[in-house]
Amino acid sequence: MRQLKLIWDFRGPQALKTAEHHEVHLKEYIKNENLDISITGFAAITDMHAIAYLVVDELDMKPIRDALKPHRGQIYLSES
């Protein structure tokens, strides 16, 4: 099954700290909703741009997207 990476963008000098904190909230949402999601994270794109993300199965994406309102999404390609 295809997986999608839902992404939140943060910009500015505190972007990485904000993305790191946003991941905490994503993990809380996953726990509170009893979702079977194991891939979340955050990453620096540049020194002024960072992202937080979670990876969902395509079939489960719509209600999560509607609840969390990510800025964008893309097809997830496993890093392994």
mmCIF file with all atom_site columns, N, CA and C in Angstrom:
data_model
loop_
_atom_site.group_PDB
_atom_site.id
_atom_site.type_symbol
_atom_site.label_atom_id
_atom_site.label_alt_id
_atom_site.label_comp_id
_atom_site.label_asym_id
_atom_site.label_entity_id
_atom_site.label_seq_id
_atom_site.pdbx_PDB_ins_code
_atom_site.Cartn_x
_atom_site.Cartn_y
_atom_site.Cartn_z
_atom_site.occupancy
_atom_site.B_iso_or_equiv
_atom_site.pdbx_formal_charge
_atom_site.auth_seq_id
_atom_site.auth_comp_id
_atom_site.auth_asym_id
_atom_site.auth_atom_id
_atom_site.pdbx_PDB_model_num
ATOM 1   N N  . MET A 1 1  ? 0.839  -1.173 0.000  1.00 0.00 ? 1  MET A N  1
ATOM 2   C CA . MET A 1 1  ? 0.000  0.000  0.000  1.00 0.00 ? 1  MET A CA 1
ATOM 3   C C  . MET A 1 1  ? 0.891  1.246  0.000  1.00 0.00 ? 1  MET A C  1
ATOM 4   N N  . ARG A 1 2  ? 0.487  2.208  -0.780 1.00 0.00 ? 2  ARG A N  1
ATOM 5   C CA . ARG A 1 2  ? 1.242  3.455  -0.867 1.00 0.00 ? 2  ARG A CA 1
ATOM 6   C C  . ARG A 1 2  ? 1.106  4.255  0.421  1.00 0.00 ? 2  ARG A C  1
ATOM 7   N N  . GLN A 1 3  ? 2.192  4.888  0.828  1.00 0.00 ? 3  GLN A N  1
ATOM 8   C CA . GLN A 1 3  ? 2.177  5.721  2.022  1.00 0.00 ? 3  GLN A CA 1
ATOM 9   C C  . GLN A 1 3  ? 2.435  7.170  1.625  1.00 0.00 ? 3  GLN A C  1
ATOM 10  N N  . LEU A 1 4  ? 1.852  8.075  2.415  1.00 0.00 ? 4  LEU A N  1
ATOM 11  C CA . LEU A 1 4  ? 1.996  9.497  2.163  1.00 0.00 ? 4  LEU A CA 1
ATOM 12  C C  . LEU A 1 4  ? 2.639  10.171 3.359  1.00 0.00 ? 4  LEU A C  1
ATOM 13  N N  . LYS A 1 5  ? 3.487  11.122 3.074  1.00 0.00 ? 5  LYS A N  1
ATOM 14  C CA . LYS A 1 5  ? 4.167  11.902 4.110  1.00 0.00 ? 5  LYS A CA 1
ATOM 15  C C  . LYS A 1 5  ? 3.459  13.248 4.201  1.00 0.00 ? 5  LYS A C  1
ATOM 16  N N  . LEU A 1 6  ? 2.783  13.497 5.327  1.00 0.00 ? 6  LEU A N  1
ATOM 17  C CA . LEU A 1 6  ? 2.120  14.774 5.568  1.00 0.00 ? 6  LEU A CA 1
ATOM 18  C C  . LEU A 1 6  ? 3.136  15.697 6.227  1.00 0.00 ? 6  LEU A C  1
ATOM 19  N N  . ILE A 1 7  ? 3.257  16.917 5.705  1.00 0.00 ? 7  ILE A N  1
ATOM 20  C CA . ILE A 1 7  ? 4.360  17.799 6.080  1.00 0.00 ? 7  ILE A CA 1
ATOM 21  C C  . ILE A 1 7  ? 3.849  19.159 6.550  1.00 0.00 ? 7  ILE A C  1
ATOM 22  N N  . TRP A 1 8  ? 4.462  19.637 7.630  1.00 0.00 ? 8  TRP A N  1
ATOM 23  C CA . TRP A 1 8  ? 4.221  20.993 8.145  1.00 0.00 ? 8  TRP A CA 1
ATOM 24  C C  . TRP A 1 8  ? 5.524  21.754 8.017  1.00 0.00 ? 8  TRP A C  1
ATOM 25  N N  . ASP A 1 9  ? 5.472  22.926 7.379  1.00 0.00 ? 9  ASP A N  1
ATOM 26  C CA . ASP A 1 9  ? 6.655  23.761 7.168  1.00 0.00 ? 9  ASP A CA 1
ATOM 27  C C  . ASP A 1 9  ? 6.729  24.854 8.225  1.00 0.00 ? 9  ASP A C  1
ATOM 28  N N  . PHE A 1 10 ? 7.934  25.106 8.701  1.00 0.00 ? 10 PHE A N  1
ATOM 29  C CA . PHE A 1 10 ? 8.184  26.184 9.654  1.00 0.00 ? 10 PHE A CA 1
ATOM 30  C C  . PHE A 1 10 ? 9.381  26.978 9.157  1.00 0.00 ? 10 PHE A C  1
ATOM 31  N N  . ARG A 1 11 ? 9.278  28.298 9.261  1.00 0.00 ? 11 ARG A N  1
ATOM 32  C CA . ARG A 1 11 ? 10.338 29.166 8.747  1.00 0.00 ? 11 ARG A CA 1
ATOM 33  C C  . ARG A 1 11 ? 10.758 30.178 9.807  1.00 0.00 ? 11 ARG A C  1
ATOM 34  N N  . GLY A 1 12 ? 11.990 30.610 9.691  1.00 0.00 ? 12 GLY A N  1
ATOM 35  C CA . GLY A 1 12 ? 12.521 31.609 10.601 1.00 0.00 ? 12 GLY A CA 1
ATOM 36  C C  . GLY A 1 12 ? 13.627 31.033 11.458 1.00 0.00 ? 12 GLY A C  1
ATOM 37  N N  . PRO A 1 13 ? 14.220 31.881 12.317 1.00 0.00 ? 13 PRO A N  1
ATOM 38  C CA . PRO A 1 13 ? 15.357 31.428 13.110 1.00 0.00 ? 13 PRO A CA 1
ATOM 39  C C  . PRO A 1 13 ? 15.019 30.324 14.115 1.00 0.00 ? 13 PRO A C  1
ATOM 40  N N  . GLN A 1 14 ? 13.768 30.181 14.488 1.00 0.00 ? 14 GLN A N  1
ATOM 41  C CA . GLN A 1 14 ? 13.348 29.145 15.440 1.00 0.00 ? 14 GLN A CA 1
ATOM 42  C C  . GLN A 1 14 ? 12.665 27.964 14.751 1.00 0.00 ? 14 GLN A C  1
ATOM 43  N N  . ALA A 1 15 ? 12.803 27.861 13.436 1.00 0.00 ? 15 ALA A N  1
ATOM 44  C CA . ALA A 1 15 ? 12.079 26.852 12.662 1.00 0.00 ? 15 ALA A CA 1
ATOM 45  C C  . ALA A 1 15 ? 12.352 25.432 13.158 1.00 0.00 ? 15 ALA A C  1
ATOM 46  N N  . LEU A 1 16 ? 13.592 25.088 13.413 1.00 0.00 ? 16 LEU A N  1
ATOM 47  C CA . LEU A 1 16 ? 13.910 23.719 13.824 1.00 0.00 ? 16 LEU A CA 1
ATOM 48  C C  . LEU A 1 16 ? 13.309 23.405 15.188 1.00 0.00 ? 16 LEU A C  1
ATOM 49  N N  . LYS A 1 17 ? 13.415 24.327 16.131 1.00 0.00 ? 17 LYS A N  1
ATOM 50  C CA . LYS A 1 17 ? 12.820 24.113 17.457 1.00 0.00 ? 17 LYS A CA 1
ATOM 51  C C  . LYS A 1 17 ? 11.306 23.968 17.354 1.00 0.00 ? 17 LYS A C  1
ATOM 52  N N  . THR A 1 18 ? 10.683 24.768 16.493 1.00 0.00 ? 18 THR A N  1
ATOM 53  C CA . THR A 1 18 ? 9.234  24.702 16.320 1.00 0.00 ? 18 THR A CA 1
ATOM 54  C C  . THR A 1 18 ? 8.833  23.370 15.702 1.00 0.00 ? 18 THR A C  1
ATOM 55  N N  . ALA A 1 19 ? 9.569  22.919 14.703 1.00 0.00 ? 19 ALA A N  1
ATOM 56  C CA . ALA A 1 19 ? 9.283  21.629 14.069 1.00 0.00 ? 19 ALA A CA 1
ATOM 57  C C  . ALA A 1 19 ? 9.449  20.486 15.064 1.00 0.00 ? 19 ALA A C  1
ATOM 58  N N  . GLU A 1 20 ? 10.490 20.559 15.870 1.00 0.00 ? 20 GLU A N  1
ATOM 59  C CA . GLU A 1 20 ? 10.731 19.529 16.883 1.00 0.00 ? 20 GLU A CA 1
ATOM 60  C C  . GLU A 1 20 ? 9.562  19.487 17.875 1.00 0.00 ? 20 GLU A C  1
ATOM 61  N N  . HIS A 1 21 ? 9.090  20.643 18.279 1.00 0.00 ? 21 HIS A N  1
ATOM 62  C CA . HIS A 1 21 ? 7.963  20.702 19.209 1.00 0.00 ? 21 HIS A CA 1
ATOM 63  C C  . HIS A 1 21 ? 6.667  20.224 18.538 1.00 0.00 ? 21 HIS A C  1
ATOM 64  N N  . HIS A 1 22 ? 6.496  20.539 17.269 1.00 0.00 ? 22 HIS A N  1
ATOM 65  C CA . HIS A 1 22 ? 5.294  20.098 16.558 1.00 0.00 ? 22 HIS A CA 1
ATOM 66  C C  . HIS A 1 22 ? 5.224  18.575 16.494 1.00 0.00 ? 22 HIS A C  1
ATOM 67  N N  . GLU A 1 23 ? 6.376  17.929 16.358 1.00 0.00 ? 23 GLU A N  1
ATOM 68  C CA . GLU A 1 23 ? 6.379  16.470 16.341 1.00 0.00 ? 23 GLU A CA 1
ATOM 69  C C  . GLU A 1 23 ? 5.814  15.911 17.650 1.00 0.00 ? 23 GLU A C  1
ATOM 70  N N  . VAL A 1 24 ? 6.080  16.572 18.768 1.00 0.00 ? 24 VAL A N  1
ATOM 71  C CA . VAL A 1 24 ? 5.523  16.145 20.057 1.00 0.00 ? 24 VAL A CA 1
ATOM 72  C C  . VAL A 1 24 ? 3.997  16.116 19.967 1.00 0.00 ? 24 VAL A C  1
ATOM 73  N N  . HIS A 1 25 ? 3.418  17.163 19.386 1.00 0.00 ? 25 HIS A N  1
ATOM 74  C CA . HIS A 1 25 ? 1.957  17.222 19.249 1.00 0.00 ? 25 HIS A CA 1
ATOM 75  C C  . HIS A 1 25 ? 1.439  16.160 18.278 1.00 0.00 ? 25 HIS A C  1
ATOM 76  N N  . LEU A 1 26 ? 2.189  15.873 17.230 1.00 0.00 ? 26 LEU A N  1
ATOM 77  C CA . LEU A 1 26 ? 1.777  14.814 16.305 1.00 0.00 ? 26 LEU A CA 1
ATOM 78  C C  . LEU A 1 26 ? 1.738  13.466 17.026 1.00 0.00 ? 26 LEU A C  1
ATOM 79  N N  . LYS A 1 27 ? 2.740  13.199 17.846 1.00 0.00 ? 27 LYS A N  1
ATOM 80  C CA . LYS A 1 27 ? 2.771  11.939 18.604 1.00 0.00 ? 27 LYS A CA 1
ATOM 81  C C  . LYS A 1 27 ? 1.628  11.875 19.617 1.00 0.00 ? 27 LYS A C  1
ATOM 82  N N  . GLU A 1 28 ? 1.293  13.007 20.217 1.00 0.00 ? 28 GLU A N  1
ATOM 83  C CA . GLU A 1 28 ? 0.154  13.050 21.143 1.00 0.00 ? 28 GLU A CA 1
ATOM 84  C C  . GLU A 1 28 ? -1.137 12.730 20.413 1.00 0.00 ? 28 GLU A C  1
ATOM 85  N N  . TYR A 1 29 ? -1.314 13.300 19.222 1.00 0.00 ? 29 TYR A N  1
ATOM 86  C CA . TYR A 1 29 ? -2.511 13.035 18.423 1.00 0.00 ? 29 TYR A CA 1
ATOM 87  C C  . TYR A 1 29 ? -2.597 11.549 18.079 1.00 0.00 ? 29 TYR A C  1
ATOM 88  N N  . ILE A 1 30 ? -1.492 10.972 17.655 1.00 0.00 ? 30 ILE A N  1
ATOM 89  C CA . ILE A 1 30 ? -1.470 9.547  17.307 1.00 0.00 ? 30 ILE A CA 1
ATOM 90  C C  . ILE A 1 30 ? -1.897 8.704  18.510 1.00 0.00 ? 30 ILE A C  1
ATOM 91  N N  . LYS A 1 31 ? -1.358 9.015  19.671 1.00 0.00 ? 31 LYS A N  1
ATOM 92  C CA . LYS A 1 31 ? -1.694 8.268  20.886 1.00 0.00 ? 31 LYS A CA 1
ATOM 93  C C  . LYS A 1 31 ? -3.157 8.467  21.272 1.00 0.00 ? 31 LYS A C  1
ATOM 94  N N  . ASN A 1 32 ? -3.625 9.708  21.261 1.00 0.00 ? 32 ASN A N  1
ATOM 95  C CA . ASN A 1 32 ? -5.003 10.006 21.664 1.00 0.00 ? 32 ASN A CA 1
ATOM 96  C C  . ASN A 1 32 ? -6.038 9.377  20.738 1.00 0.00 ? 32 ASN A C  1
ATOM 97  N N  . GLU A 1 33 ? -5.697 9.260  19.467 1.00 0.00 ? 33 GLU A N  1
ATOM 98  C CA . GLU A 1 33 ? -6.626 8.694  18.484 1.00 0.00 ? 33 GLU A CA 1
ATOM 99  C C  . GLU A 1 33 ? -6.404 7.195  18.270 1.00 0.00 ? 33 GLU A C  1
ATOM 100 N N  . ASN A 1 34 ? -5.477 6.600  19.003 1.00 0.00 ? 34 ASN A N  1
ATOM 101 C CA . ASN A 1 34 ? -5.152 5.171  18.878 1.00 0.00 ? 34 ASN A CA 1
ATOM 102 C C  . ASN A 1 34 ? -4.849 4.773  17.439 1.00 0.00 ? 34 ASN A C  1
ATOM 103 N N  . LEU A 1 35 ? -4.013 5.561  16.784 1.00 0.00 ? 35 LEU A N  1
ATOM 104 C CA . LEU A 1 35 ? -3.658 5.301  15.394 1.00 0.00 ? 35 LEU A CA 1
ATOM 105 C C  . LEU A 1 35 ? -2.432 4.410  15.313 1.00 0.00 ? 35 LEU A C  1
ATOM 106 N N  . ASP A 1 36 ? -2.370 3.621  14.262 1.00 0.00 ? 36 ASP A N  1
ATOM 107 C CA . ASP A 1 36 ? -1.223 2.742  14.024 1.00 0.00 ? 36 ASP A CA 1
ATOM 108 C C  . ASP A 1 36 ? -0.247 3.464  13.093 1.00 0.00 ? 36 ASP A C  1
ATOM 109 N N  . ILE A 1 37 ? 0.389  4.504  13.625 1.00 0.00 ? 37 ILE A N  1
ATOM 110 C CA . ILE A 1 37 ? 1.361  5.290  12.871 1.00 0.00 ? 37 ILE A CA 1
ATOM 111 C C  . ILE A 1 37 ? 2.660  5.257  13.650 1.00 0.00 ? 37 ILE A C  1
ATOM 112 N N  . SER A 1 38 ? 3.723  4.855  12.978 1.00 0.00 ? 38 SER A N  1
ATOM 113 C CA . SER A 1 38 ? 5.004  4.741  13.680 1.00 0.00 ? 38 SER A CA 1
ATOM 114 C C  . SER A 1 38 ? 6.076  5.673  13.126 1.00 0.00 ? 38 SER A C  1
ATOM 115 N N  . ILE A 1 39 ? 5.808  6.320  12.000 1.00 0.00 ? 39 ILE A N  1
ATOM 116 C CA . ILE A 1 39 ? 6.829  7.166  11.402 1.00 0.00 ? 39 ILE A CA 1
ATOM 117 C C  . ILE A 1 39 ? 6.436  8.631  11.562 1.00 0.00 ? 39 ILE A C  1
ATOM 118 N N  . THR A 1 40 ? 7.193  9.336  12.380 1.00 0.00 ? 40 THR A N  1
ATOM 119 C CA . THR A 1 40 ? 7.068  10.781 12.531 1.00 0.00 ? 40 THR A CA 1
ATOM 120 C C  . THR A 1 40 ? 8.487  11.328 12.572 1.00 0.00 ? 40 THR A C  1
ATOM 121 N N  . GLY A 1 41 ? 8.609  12.635 12.445 1.00 0.00 ? 41 GLY A N  1
ATOM 122 C CA . GLY A 1 41 ? 9.939  13.206 12.554 1.00 0.00 ? 41 GLY A CA 1
ATOM 123 C C  . GLY A 1 41 ? 9.945  14.686 12.293 1.00 0.00 ? 41 GLY A C  1
ATOM 124 N N  . PHE A 1 42 ? 11.146 15.234 12.324 1.00 0.00 ? 42 PHE A N  1
ATOM 125 C CA . PHE A 1 42 ? 11.370 16.627 11.980 1.00 0.00 ? 42 PHE A CA 1
ATOM 126 C C  . PHE A 1 42 ? 12.740 16.705 11.346 1.00 0.00 ? 42 PHE A C  1
ATOM 127 N N  . ALA A 1 43 ? 12.955 17.741 10.536 1.00 0.00 ? 43 ALA A N  1
ATOM 128 C CA . ALA A 1 43 ? 14.234 17.864 9.844  1.00 0.00 ? 43 ALA A CA 1
ATOM 129 C C  . ALA A 1 43 ? 14.470 19.313 9.464  1.00 0.00 ? 43 ALA A C  1
ATOM 130 N N  . ALA A 1 44 ? 15.735 19.711 9.482  1.00 0.00 ? 44 ALA A N  1
ATOM 131 C CA . ALA A 1 44 ? 16.125 21.025 8.996  1.00 0.00 ? 44 ALA A CA 1
ATOM 132 C C  . ALA A 1 44 ? 16.317 20.936 7.487  1.00 0.00 ? 44 ALA A C  1
ATOM 133 N N  . ILE A 1 45 ? 15.694 21.835 6.773  1.00 0.00 ? 45 ILE A N  1
ATOM 134 C CA . ILE A 1 45 ? 15.888 21.918 5.322  1.00 0.00 ? 45 ILE A CA 1
ATOM 135 C C  . ILE A 1 45 ? 17.015 22.914 5.047  1.00 0.00 ? 45 ILE A C  1
ATOM 136 N N  . THR A 1 46 ? 16.926 24.082 5.675  1.00 0.00 ? 46 THR A N  1
ATOM 137 C CA . THR A 1 46 ? 17.992 25.088 5.682  1.00 0.00 ? 46 THR A CA 1
ATOM 138 C C  . THR A 1 46 ? 18.055 25.633 7.103  1.00 0.00 ? 46 THR A C  1
ATOM 139 N N  . ASP A 1 47 ? 18.895 26.616 7.341  1.00 0.00 ? 47 ASP A N  1
ATOM 140 C CA . ASP A 1 47 ? 18.956 27.189 8.684  1.00 0.00 ? 47 ASP A CA 1
ATOM 141 C C  . ASP A 1 47 ? 17.727 28.028 9.014  1.00 0.00 ? 47 ASP A C  1
ATOM 142 N N  . MET A 1 48 ? 16.892 28.320 8.020  1.00 0.00 ? 48 MET A N  1
ATOM 143 C CA . MET A 1 48 ? 15.677 29.113 8.241  1.00 0.00 ? 48 MET A CA 1
ATOM 144 C C  . MET A 1 48 ? 14.398 28.367 7.835  1.00 0.00 ? 48 MET A C  1
ATOM 145 N N  . HIS A 1 49 ? 14.494 27.080 7.568  1.00 0.00 ? 49 HIS A N  1
ATOM 146 C CA . HIS A 1 49 ? 13.335 26.285 7.139  1.00 0.00 ? 49 HIS A CA 1
ATOM 147 C C  . HIS A 1 49 ? 13.475 24.879 7.706  1.00 0.00 ? 49 HIS A C  1
ATOM 148 N N  . ALA A 1 50 ? 12.425 24.433 8.401  1.00 0.00 ? 50 ALA A N  1
ATOM 149 C CA . ALA A 1 50 ? 12.402 23.074 8.947  1.00 0.00 ? 50 ALA A CA 1
ATOM 150 C C  . ALA A 1 50 ? 11.009 22.494 8.745  1.00 0.00 ? 50 ALA A C  1
ATOM 151 N N  . ILE A 1 51 ? 10.923 21.185 8.827  1.00 0.00 ? 51 ILE A N  1
ATOM 152 C CA . ILE A 1 51 ? 9.637  20.507 8.673  1.00 0.00 ? 51 ILE A CA 1
ATOM 153 C C  . ILE A 1 51 ? 9.406  19.535 9.824  1.00 0.00 ? 51 ILE A C  1
ATOM 154 N N  . ALA A 1 52 ? 8.133  19.302 10.090 1.00 0.00 ? 52 ALA A N  1
ATOM 155 C CA . ALA A 1 52 ? 7.693  18.180 10.922 1.00 0.00 ? 52 ALA A CA 1
ATOM 156 C C  . ALA A 1 52 ? 6.830  17.332 10.004 1.00 0.00 ? 52 ALA A C  1
ATOM 157 N N  . TYR A 1 53 ? 6.791  16.027 10.245 1.00 0.00 ? 53 TYR A N  1
ATOM 158 C CA . TYR A 1 53 ? 6.027  15.165 9.343  1.00 0.00 ? 53 TYR A CA 1
ATOM 159 C C  . TYR A 1 53 ? 5.550  13.910 10.055 1.00 0.00 ? 53 TYR A C  1
ATOM 160 N N  . LEU A 1 54 ? 4.553  13.289 9.435  1.00 0.00 ? 54 LEU A N  1
ATOM 161 C CA . LEU A 1 54 ? 4.138  11.943 9.806  1.00 0.00 ? 54 LEU A CA 1
ATOM 162 C C  . LEU A 1 54 ? 3.767  11.211 8.535  1.00 0.00 ? 54 LEU A C  1
ATOM 163 N N  . VAL A 1 55 ? 3.894  9.894  8.578  1.00 0.00 ? 55 VAL A N  1
ATOM 164 C CA . VAL A 1 55 ? 3.642  9.059  7.405  1.00 0.00 ? 55 VAL A CA 1
ATOM 165 C C  . VAL A 1 55 ? 2.415  8.200  7.675  1.00 0.00 ? 55 VAL A C  1
ATOM 166 N N  . VAL A 1 56 ? 1.458  8.257  6.737  1.00 0.00 ? 56 VAL A N  1
ATOM 167 C CA . VAL A 1 56 ? 0.201  7.514  6.873  1.00 0.00 ? 56 VAL A CA 1
ATOM 168 C C  . VAL A 1 56 ? -0.043 6.675  5.626  1.00 0.00 ? 56 VAL A C  1
ATOM 169 N N  . ASP A 1 57 ? -0.821 5.613  5.785  1.00 0.00 ? 57 ASP A N  1
ATOM 170 C CA . ASP A 1 57 ? -1.277 4.852  4.624  1.00 0.00 ? 57 ASP A CA 1
ATOM 171 C C  . ASP A 1 57 ? -2.244 5.721  3.833  1.00 0.00 ? 57 ASP A C  1
ATOM 172 N N  . GLU A 1 58 ? -2.179 5.609  2.533  1.00 0.00 ? 58 GLU A N  1
ATOM 173 C CA . GLU A 1 58 ? -3.014 6.454  1.671  1.00 0.00 ? 58 GLU A CA 1
ATOM 174 C C  . GLU A 1 58 ? -4.503 6.339  2.018  1.00 0.00 ? 58 GLU A C  1
ATOM 175 N N  . LEU A 1 59 ? -4.961 5.127  2.340  1.00 0.00 ? 59 LEU A N  1
ATOM 176 C CA . LEU A 1 59 ? -6.380 4.935  2.654  1.00 0.00 ? 59 LEU A CA 1
ATOM 177 C C  . LEU A 1 59 ? -6.813 5.656  3.933  1.00 0.00 ? 59 LEU A C  1
ATOM 178 N N  . ASP A 1 60 ? -5.877 5.908  4.835  1.00 0.00 ? 60 ASP A N  1
ATOM 179 C CA . ASP A 1 60 ? -6.180 6.565  6.110  1.00 0.00 ? 60 ASP A CA 1
ATOM 180 C C  . ASP A 1 60 ? -5.917 8.062  6.086  1.00 0.00 ? 60 ASP A C  1
ATOM 181 N N  . MET A 1 61 ? -5.450 8.592  4.983  1.00 0.00 ? 61 MET A N  1
ATOM 182 C CA . MET A 1 61 ? -4.968 9.962  4.930  1.00 0.00 ? 61 MET A CA 1
ATOM 183 C C  . MET A 1 61 ? -6.041 11.023 5.127  1.00 0.00 ? 61 MET A C  1
ATOM 184 N N  . LYS A 1 62 ? -7.199 10.907 4.494  1.00 0.00 ? 62 LYS A N  1
ATOM 185 C CA . LYS A 1 62 ? -8.170 12.009 4.470  1.00 0.00 ? 62 LYS A CA 1
ATOM 186 C C  . LYS A 1 62 ? -8.615 12.485 5.853  1.00 0.00 ? 62 LYS A C  1
ATOM 187 N N  . PRO A 1 63 ? -9.048 11.614 6.768  1.00 0.00 ? 63 PRO A N  1
ATOM 188 C CA . PRO A 1 63 ? -9.471 12.143 8.070  1.00 0.00 ? 63 PRO A CA 1
ATOM 189 C C  . PRO A 1 63 ? -8.321 12.753 8.873  1.00 0.00 ? 63 PRO A C  1
ATOM 190 N N  . ILE A 1 64 ? -7.128 12.216 8.712  1.00 0.00 ? 64 ILE A N  1
ATOM 191 C CA . ILE A 1 64 ? -5.971 12.772 9.408  1.00 0.00 ? 64 ILE A CA 1
ATOM 192 C C  . ILE A 1 64 ? -5.609 14.123 8.811  1.00 0.00 ? 64 ILE A C  1
ATOM 193 N N  . ARG A 1 65 ? -5.611 14.208 7.501  1.00 0.00 ? 65 ARG A N  1
ATOM 194 C CA . ARG A 1 65 ? -5.345 15.481 6.822  1.00 0.00 ? 65 ARG A CA 1
ATOM 195 C C  . ARG A 1 65 ? -6.355 16.542 7.240  1.00 0.00 ? 65 ARG A C  1
ATOM 196 N N  . ASP A 1 66 ? -7.627 16.166 7.268  1.00 0.00 ? 66 ASP A N  1
ATOM 197 C CA . ASP A 1 66 ? -8.665 17.132 7.618  1.00 0.00 ? 66 ASP A CA 1
ATOM 198 C C  . ASP A 1 66 ? -8.568 17.589 9.068  1.00 0.00 ? 66 ASP A C  1
ATOM 199 N N  . ALA A 1 67 ? -8.135 16.702 9.955  1.00 0.00 ? 67 ALA A N  1
ATOM 200 C CA . ALA A 1 67 ? -8.017 17.054 11.379 1.00 0.00 ? 67 ALA A CA 1
ATOM 201 C C  . ALA A 1 67 ? -6.764 17.883 11.658 1.00 0.00 ? 67 ALA A C  1
ATOM 202 N N  . LEU A 1 68 ? -5.654 17.556 11.008 1.00 0.00 ? 68 LEU A N  1
ATOM 203 C CA . LEU A 1 68 ? -4.374 18.173 11.350 1.00 0.00 ? 68 LEU A CA 1
ATOM 204 C C  . LEU A 1 68 ? -3.925 19.280 10.398 1.00 0.00 ? 68 LEU A C  1
ATOM 205 N N  . LYS A 1 69 ? -4.516 19.357 9.231  1.00 0.00 ? 69 LYS A N  1
ATOM 206 C CA . LYS A 1 69 ? -4.246 20.408 8.251  1.00 0.00 ? 69 LYS A CA 1
ATOM 207 C C  . LYS A 1 69 ? -2.752 20.617 7.935  1.00 0.00 ? 69 LYS A C  1
ATOM 208 N N  . PRO A 1 70 ? -2.117 19.593 7.385  1.00 0.00 ? 70 PRO A N  1
ATOM 209 C CA . PRO A 1 70 ? -0.710 19.762 6.992  1.00 0.00 ? 70 PRO A CA 1
ATOM 210 C C  . PRO A 1 70 ? -0.595 20.797 5.871  1.00 0.00 ? 70 PRO A C  1
ATOM 211 N N  . HIS A 1 71 ? 0.573  21.362 5.726  1.00 0.00 ? 71 HIS A N  1
ATOM 212 C CA . HIS A 1 71 ? 0.800  22.350 4.674  1.00 0.00 ? 71 HIS A CA 1
ATOM 213 C C  . HIS A 1 71 ? 0.915  21.700 3.301  1.00 0.00 ? 71 HIS A C  1
ATOM 214 N N  . ARG A 1 72 ? 1.406  20.475 3.281  1.00 0.00 ? 72 ARG A N  1
ATOM 215 C CA . ARG A 1 72 ? 1.572  19.769 2.005  1.00 0.00 ? 72 ARG A CA 1
ATOM 216 C C  . ARG A 1 72 ? 1.780  18.291 2.284  1.00 0.00 ? 72 ARG A C  1
ATOM 217 N N  . GLY A 1 73 ? 1.871  17.527 1.218  1.00 0.00 ? 73 GLY A N  1
ATOM 218 C CA . GLY A 1 73 ? 2.110  16.092 1.328  1.00 0.00 ? 73 GLY A CA 1
ATOM 219 C C  . GLY A 1 73 ? 2.869  15.596 0.118  1.00 0.00 ? 73 GLY A C  1
ATOM 220 N N  . GLN A 1 74 ? 3.423  14.415 0.269  1.00 0.00 ? 74 GLN A N  1
ATOM 221 C CA . GLN A 1 74 ? 4.131  13.795 -0.859 1.00 0.00 ? 74 GLN A CA 1
ATOM 222 C C  . GLN A 1 74 ? 4.126  12.286 -0.649 1.00 0.00 ? 74 GLN A C  1
ATOM 223 N N  . ILE A 1 75 ? 4.389  11.571 -1.714 1.00 0.00 ? 75 ILE A N  1
ATOM 224 C CA . ILE A 1 75 ? 4.502  10.118 -1.604 1.00 0.00 ? 75 ILE A CA 1
ATOM 225 C C  . ILE A 1 75 ? 5.744  9.813  -0.777 1.00 0.00 ? 75 ILE A C  1
ATOM 226 N N  . TYR A 1 76 ? 5.587  8.903  0.185  1.00 0.00 ? 76 TYR A N  1
ATOM 227 C CA . TYR A 1 76 ? 6.695  8.539  1.066  1.00 0.00 ? 76 TYR A CA 1
ATOM 228 C C  . TYR A 1 76 ? 7.501  7.413  0.447  1.00 0.00 ? 76 TYR A C  1
ATOM 229 N N  . LEU A 1 77 ? 8.781  7.636  0.357  1.00 0.00 ? 77 LEU A N  1
ATOM 230 C CA . LEU A 1 77 ? 9.712  6.621  -0.122 1.00 0.00 ? 77 LEU A CA 1
ATOM 231 C C  . LEU A 1 77 ? 10.578 6.227  1.057  1.00 0.00 ? 77 LEU A C  1
ATOM 232 N N  . SER A 1 78 ? 10.504 4.987  1.450  1.00 0.00 ? 78 SER A N  1
ATOM 233 C CA . SER A 1 78 ? 11.257 4.488  2.610  1.00 0.00 ? 78 SER A CA 1
ATOM 234 C C  . SER A 1 78 ? 12.744 4.774  2.452  1.00 0.00 ? 78 SER A C  1
ATOM 235 N N  . GLU A 1 79 ? 13.374 5.168  3.558  1.00 0.00 ? 79 GLU A N  1
ATOM 236 C CA . GLU A 1 79 ? 14.805 5.449  3.531  1.00 0.00 ? 79 GLU A CA 1
ATOM 237 C C  . GLU A 1 79 ? 15.661 4.190  3.566  1.00 0.00 ? 79 GLU A C  1
ATOM 238 N N  . SER A 1 80 ? 15.046 3.025  3.716  1.00 0.00 ? 80 SER A N  1
ATOM 239 C CA . SER A 1 80 ? 15.853 1.802  3.779  1.00 0.00 ? 80 SER A CA 1
ATOM 240 C C  . SER A 1 80 ? 16.134 1.214  2.424  1.00 0.00 ? 80 SER A C  1
#
